[in-house]
Each structure stands twice: as C-alpha cells, then as structure tokens.
C-alpha cells in the first residue's frame, strides 16, 4: 500500500494511487474490481482494512479496490481517472453525495457504465445518484453457483463460522 502527500486532490493533497488496493493475483482467482466514492478518509481506512483481510484469504476471488473522496472529484484530472477506473469495474459504491455539482458529475460518469456494471450501490445521497442503484439480474439461484465469489464470501462468514446475530453485532463493535 502506498502513501503520498502529493498530487492535486484539492484539500486532501493525495493522488488516486493512495487509495488503490491491487493484490498480486498469484492464485489465478477471478478479479472483482470495485470503485468507490466516499465523503471522509476515515471511511476509506475501514474499507481498506476489510479488503486487505479478504485478499489475505485468497480463496475465491481477488479484490481490486479504487477509492475517491467526493471532493477530489472537483479536480478534472481526478475526475478523468475516476471515469477511467469505472470503465472496467464490476461494482461501484457511492456514499454521502449531497453537493449537486458533484452528484451530477458522478451521475454523468455512472450513466456511461451502469448497464455493464454488476452492481451500483449508492446510499445515502441525493436522488439524482441514488436512482443509479442496481443489483444486476440478481437471483438466489445464481448466488448459489459454486463458482460465484460472492457466494463463497457469504458461506465463509455466515455458515462455516456459524455467526449468530449476537456475535455478528458484537464483531461490529470490536473494531
């Protein structure tokens, strides 16, 4: 993981490379590419920790994650990089988009890629971007296919480890 205090991320003074997690795919696993936008760096650090944990197991998929703070998208170079990252992403996650100028920029970028993406999850945000939400042509039968990396994640966390609701809630407060 890289850290840099250079670039033109406006008030953050970062580059997009700082928020990238790209694991070595030495196990020939399917790659799931996730692009996300968030309001504050503290949320990015939580997501980074979760993805690093998923990638350390490397059983069913490798997760490439590319993150942006919403205010960074005001910068044209960052916005173009964001759009380029969306071109081959599988999933987009957006959160707390309440500035109209930025909501319209994200909407413009997402409308080009929405149909191709497997999932678009935006909440809570302005209506303009929340209307982009989609979970593909989801069905439980597809989820249970043995080669589906999302199915294996669910099995790992909820069946094999036999999480009860209480232990799940407790684990949320443990970190």
mmCIF file of C-alpha atoms in Angstrom:
data_model
loop_
_atom_site.group_PDB
_atom_site.id
_atom_site.type_symbol
_atom_site.label_atom_id
_atom_site.label_comp_id
_atom_site.label_asym_id
_atom_site.label_seq_id
_atom_site.Cartn_x
_atom_site.Cartn_y
_atom_site.Cartn_z
ATOM 1 C CA UNK A 1 0.000 0.000 0.000
ATOM 2 C CA UNK A 2 1.326 3.404 -0.954
ATOM 3 C CA UNK A 3 1.047 6.684 0.866
ATOM 4 C CA UNK A 4 1.715 10.047 -0.689
ATOM 5 C CA UNK A 5 1.203 13.658 0.247
ATOM 6 C CA UNK A 6 1.483 14.936 -3.290
ATOM 7 C CA UNK A 7 -0.919 15.385 -6.160
ATOM 8 C CA UNK A 8 -3.888 17.568 -6.775
ATOM 9 C CA UNK A 9 -6.611 16.060 -4.621
ATOM 10 C CA UNK A 10 -7.514 19.627 -3.606
ATOM 11 C CA UNK A 11 -7.765 19.795 0.170
ATOM 12 C CA UNK A 12 -6.611 16.192 0.580
ATOM 13 C CA UNK A 13 -3.398 16.629 -1.448
ATOM 14 C CA UNK A 14 -3.382 12.969 -2.451
ATOM 15 C CA UNK A 15 -3.238 11.062 -5.694
ATOM 16 C CA UNK A 16 -5.654 8.286 -6.695
ATOM 17 C CA UNK A 17 -2.821 5.792 -6.191
ATOM 18 C CA UNK A 18 -3.011 6.273 -2.424
ATOM 19 C CA UNK A 19 -6.493 4.743 -2.324
ATOM 20 C CA UNK A 20 -5.773 1.724 -4.528
ATOM 21 C CA UNK A 21 -5.578 -1.840 -3.336
ATOM 22 C CA UNK A 22 -4.272 -4.154 -6.039
ATOM 23 C CA UNK A 23 -3.298 -7.597 -4.728
ATOM 24 C CA UNK A 24 -0.967 -9.934 -6.526
ATOM 25 C CA UNK A 25 -3.186 -12.459 -8.258
ATOM 26 C CA UNK A 26 -0.779 -15.364 -7.939
ATOM 27 C CA UNK A 27 -3.599 -17.885 -7.409
ATOM 28 C CA UNK A 28 -5.351 -17.256 -10.767
ATOM 29 C CA UNK A 29 -8.529 -16.232 -8.963
ATOM 30 C CA UNK A 30 -11.347 -14.217 -10.514
ATOM 31 C CA UNK A 31 -10.751 -10.492 -10.026
ATOM 32 C CA UNK A 32 -13.547 -8.282 -8.723
ATOM 33 C CA UNK A 33 -12.850 -4.586 -9.311
ATOM 34 C CA UNK A 34 -14.659 -2.148 -7.023
ATOM 35 C CA UNK A 35 -14.603 1.625 -7.458
ATOM 36 C CA UNK A 36 -15.963 3.659 -4.589
ATOM 37 C CA UNK A 37 -16.518 7.258 -3.607
ATOM 38 C CA UNK A 38 -16.883 8.423 -0.045
ATOM 39 C CA UNK A 39 -17.012 11.596 1.980
ATOM 40 C CA UNK A 40 -14.238 11.137 4.538
ATOM 41 C CA UNK A 41 -10.892 9.369 4.695
ATOM 42 C CA UNK A 42 -11.864 7.530 7.899
ATOM 43 C CA UNK A 43 -14.406 5.501 5.903
ATOM 44 C CA UNK A 44 -11.737 4.697 3.343
ATOM 45 C CA UNK A 45 -9.450 3.275 6.018
ATOM 46 C CA UNK A 46 -12.212 0.926 7.227
ATOM 47 C CA UNK A 47 -12.886 -0.298 3.710
ATOM 48 C CA UNK A 48 -9.155 -0.706 3.086
ATOM 49 C CA UNK A 49 -8.789 -2.885 6.189
ATOM 50 C CA UNK A 50 -11.742 -5.063 5.155
ATOM 51 C CA UNK A 51 -10.424 -5.591 1.627
ATOM 52 C CA UNK A 52 -6.928 -6.399 2.850
ATOM 53 C CA UNK A 53 -8.490 -9.035 5.133
ATOM 54 C CA UNK A 54 -10.497 -10.528 2.233
ATOM 55 C CA UNK A 55 -7.445 -10.601 -0.005
ATOM 56 C CA UNK A 56 -5.279 -12.245 2.658
ATOM 57 C CA UNK A 57 -7.512 -15.346 2.477
ATOM 58 C CA UNK A 58 -7.437 -15.543 -1.345
ATOM 59 C CA UNK A 59 -9.760 -18.496 -1.627
ATOM 60 C CA UNK A 60 -12.404 -17.447 -4.131
ATOM 61 C CA UNK A 61 -11.535 -14.033 -5.592
ATOM 62 C CA UNK A 62 -9.042 -11.195 -5.546
ATOM 63 C CA UNK A 63 -10.465 -7.751 -4.859
ATOM 64 C CA UNK A 64 -9.076 -4.667 -6.555
ATOM 65 C CA UNK A 65 -10.402 -1.539 -4.857
ATOM 66 C CA UNK A 66 -10.049 2.045 -6.068
ATOM 67 C CA UNK A 67 -11.263 4.826 -3.797
ATOM 68 C CA UNK A 68 -12.029 8.506 -4.163
ATOM 69 C CA UNK A 69 -13.115 11.176 -1.733
ATOM 70 C CA UNK A 70 -16.096 13.053 -3.152
ATOM 71 C CA UNK A 71 -14.351 16.441 -3.009
ATOM 72 C CA UNK A 72 -11.428 15.065 -5.037
ATOM 73 C CA UNK A 73 -13.782 14.715 -7.997
ATOM 74 C CA UNK A 74 -13.862 18.513 -8.372
ATOM 75 C CA UNK A 75 -10.366 18.247 -9.845
ATOM 76 C CA UNK A 76 -10.556 17.414 -13.575
ATOM 77 C CA UNK A 77 -7.532 15.073 -13.510
ATOM 78 C CA UNK A 78 -9.003 13.111 -10.593
ATOM 79 C CA UNK A 79 -12.422 13.018 -12.274
ATOM 80 C CA UNK A 80 -10.925 11.662 -15.512
ATOM 81 C CA UNK A 81 -9.046 9.000 -13.535
ATOM 82 C CA UNK A 82 -12.298 8.122 -11.745
ATOM 83 C CA UNK A 83 -14.094 7.754 -15.107
ATOM 84 C CA UNK A 84 -11.252 5.605 -16.469
ATOM 85 C CA UNK A 85 -11.373 3.351 -13.394
ATOM 86 C CA UNK A 86 -15.113 2.846 -13.896
ATOM 87 C CA UNK A 87 -14.581 1.565 -17.447
ATOM 88 C CA UNK A 88 -13.630 -1.938 -16.316
ATOM 89 C CA UNK A 89 -15.057 -2.024 -12.794
ATOM 90 C CA UNK A 90 -17.523 -4.670 -11.631
ATOM 91 C CA UNK A 91 -19.054 -2.686 -8.777
ATOM 92 C CA UNK A 92 -19.481 0.978 -7.859
ATOM 93 C CA UNK A 93 -20.197 2.048 -4.277
ATOM 94 C CA UNK A 94 -21.056 5.667 -3.510
ATOM 95 C CA UNK A 95 -21.965 7.357 -0.274
ATOM 96 C CA UNK A 96 -22.898 10.763 1.093
ATOM 97 C CA UNK A 97 -23.130 12.637 -2.210
ATOM 98 C CA UNK A 98 -25.075 15.775 -1.278
ATOM 99 C CA UNK A 99 -23.345 18.506 -3.316
ATOM 100 C CA UNK A 100 -25.326 18.938 -6.545
ATOM 101 C CA UNK A 101 -22.291 19.756 -8.707
ATOM 102 C CA UNK A 102 -20.560 16.543 -7.619
ATOM 103 C CA UNK A 103 -23.734 14.469 -7.799
ATOM 104 C CA UNK A 104 -24.172 15.494 -11.443
ATOM 105 C CA UNK A 105 -20.530 14.643 -12.239
ATOM 106 C CA UNK A 106 -20.861 11.204 -10.666
ATOM 107 C CA UNK A 107 -24.189 10.651 -12.428
ATOM 108 C CA UNK A 108 -22.626 11.536 -15.802
ATOM 109 C CA UNK A 109 -19.754 9.098 -15.239
ATOM 110 C CA UNK A 110 -22.034 6.335 -13.970
ATOM 111 C CA UNK A 111 -24.634 6.586 -16.726
ATOM 112 C CA UNK A 112 -21.990 5.526 -19.264
ATOM 113 C CA UNK A 113 -21.139 2.359 -17.309
ATOM 114 C CA UNK A 114 -24.268 1.478 -15.312
ATOM 115 C CA UNK A 115 -25.690 -1.232 -17.584
ATOM 116 C CA UNK A 116 -22.350 -3.030 -17.793
ATOM 117 C CA UNK A 117 -21.659 -2.949 -14.049
ATOM 118 C CA UNK A 118 -22.695 -5.927 -11.923
ATOM 119 C CA UNK A 119 -23.824 -3.670 -9.094
ATOM 120 C CA UNK A 120 -24.211 0.013 -8.263
ATOM 121 C CA UNK A 121 -24.814 0.816 -4.597
ATOM 122 C CA UNK A 122 -25.358 4.459 -3.648
ATOM 123 C CA UNK A 123 -26.771 5.408 -0.235
ATOM 124 C CA UNK A 124 -27.463 7.845 1.355
ATOM 125 C CA UNK A 125 -27.137 10.534 -1.290
ATOM 126 C CA UNK A 126 -29.098 12.911 -3.495
ATOM 127 C CA UNK A 127 -31.913 11.368 -5.527
ATOM 128 C CA UNK A 128 -30.038 12.004 -8.785
ATOM 129 C CA UNK A 129 -27.372 9.451 -7.892
ATOM 130 C CA UNK A 130 -29.487 7.113 -5.769
ATOM 131 C CA UNK A 131 -31.587 6.381 -8.866
ATOM 132 C CA UNK A 132 -28.496 4.712 -10.323
ATOM 133 C CA UNK A 133 -28.712 1.831 -7.804
ATOM 134 C CA UNK A 134 -28.785 -1.615 -9.351
ATOM 135 C CA UNK A 135 -28.014 -5.159 -8.374
ATOM 136 C CA UNK A 136 -27.860 -6.645 -11.873
ATOM 137 C CA UNK A 137 -30.153 -9.522 -12.698
ATOM 138 C CA UNK A 138 -29.803 -10.932 -9.215
ATOM 139 C CA UNK A 139 -31.384 -14.233 -8.280
ATOM 140 C CA UNK A 140 -30.734 -16.579 -5.386
ATOM 141 C CA UNK A 141 -30.071 -19.451 -7.798
ATOM 142 C CA UNK A 142 -27.176 -17.503 -9.346
ATOM 143 C CA UNK A 143 -25.816 -16.720 -5.906
ATOM 144 C CA UNK A 144 -25.571 -20.424 -5.073
ATOM 145 C CA UNK A 145 -23.449 -21.292 -8.109
ATOM 146 C CA UNK A 146 -20.244 -22.856 -6.859
ATOM 147 C CA UNK A 147 -18.002 -20.533 -8.878
ATOM 148 C CA UNK A 148 -19.623 -17.318 -7.605
ATOM 149 C CA UNK A 149 -17.072 -15.468 -5.395
ATOM 150 C CA UNK A 150 -19.832 -13.620 -3.527
ATOM 151 C CA UNK A 151 -21.461 -16.936 -2.574
ATOM 152 C CA UNK A 152 -18.188 -18.141 -1.094
ATOM 153 C CA UNK A 153 -17.832 -14.972 0.981
ATOM 154 C CA UNK A 154 -21.320 -15.437 2.398
ATOM 155 C CA UNK A 155 -20.690 -19.108 3.152
ATOM 156 C CA UNK A 156 -17.389 -18.265 4.820
ATOM 157 C CA UNK A 157 -18.766 -15.591 7.115
ATOM 158 C CA UNK A 158 -22.210 -16.920 7.942
ATOM 159 C CA UNK A 159 -22.279 -20.692 7.553
ATOM 160 C CA UNK A 160 -18.800 -22.081 8.202
ATOM 161 C CA UNK A 161 -18.179 -19.740 11.110
ATOM 162 C CA UNK A 162 -21.792 -20.128 12.324
ATOM 163 C CA UNK A 163 -22.313 -16.493 13.193
ATOM 164 C CA UNK A 164 -25.261 -15.830 15.435
ATOM 165 C CA UNK A 165 -26.869 -12.405 15.303
ATOM 166 C CA UNK A 166 -25.285 -11.534 18.651
ATOM 167 C CA UNK A 167 -21.749 -12.449 17.600
ATOM 168 C CA UNK A 168 -22.210 -10.504 14.377
ATOM 169 C CA UNK A 169 -23.330 -7.395 16.282
ATOM 170 C CA UNK A 170 -20.512 -7.842 18.796
ATOM 171 C CA UNK A 171 -17.970 -8.046 15.998
ATOM 172 C CA UNK A 172 -19.144 -4.683 14.687
ATOM 173 C CA UNK A 173 -18.247 -3.045 17.997
ATOM 174 C CA UNK A 174 -14.969 -4.930 18.435
ATOM 175 C CA UNK A 175 -13.094 -2.825 15.873
#
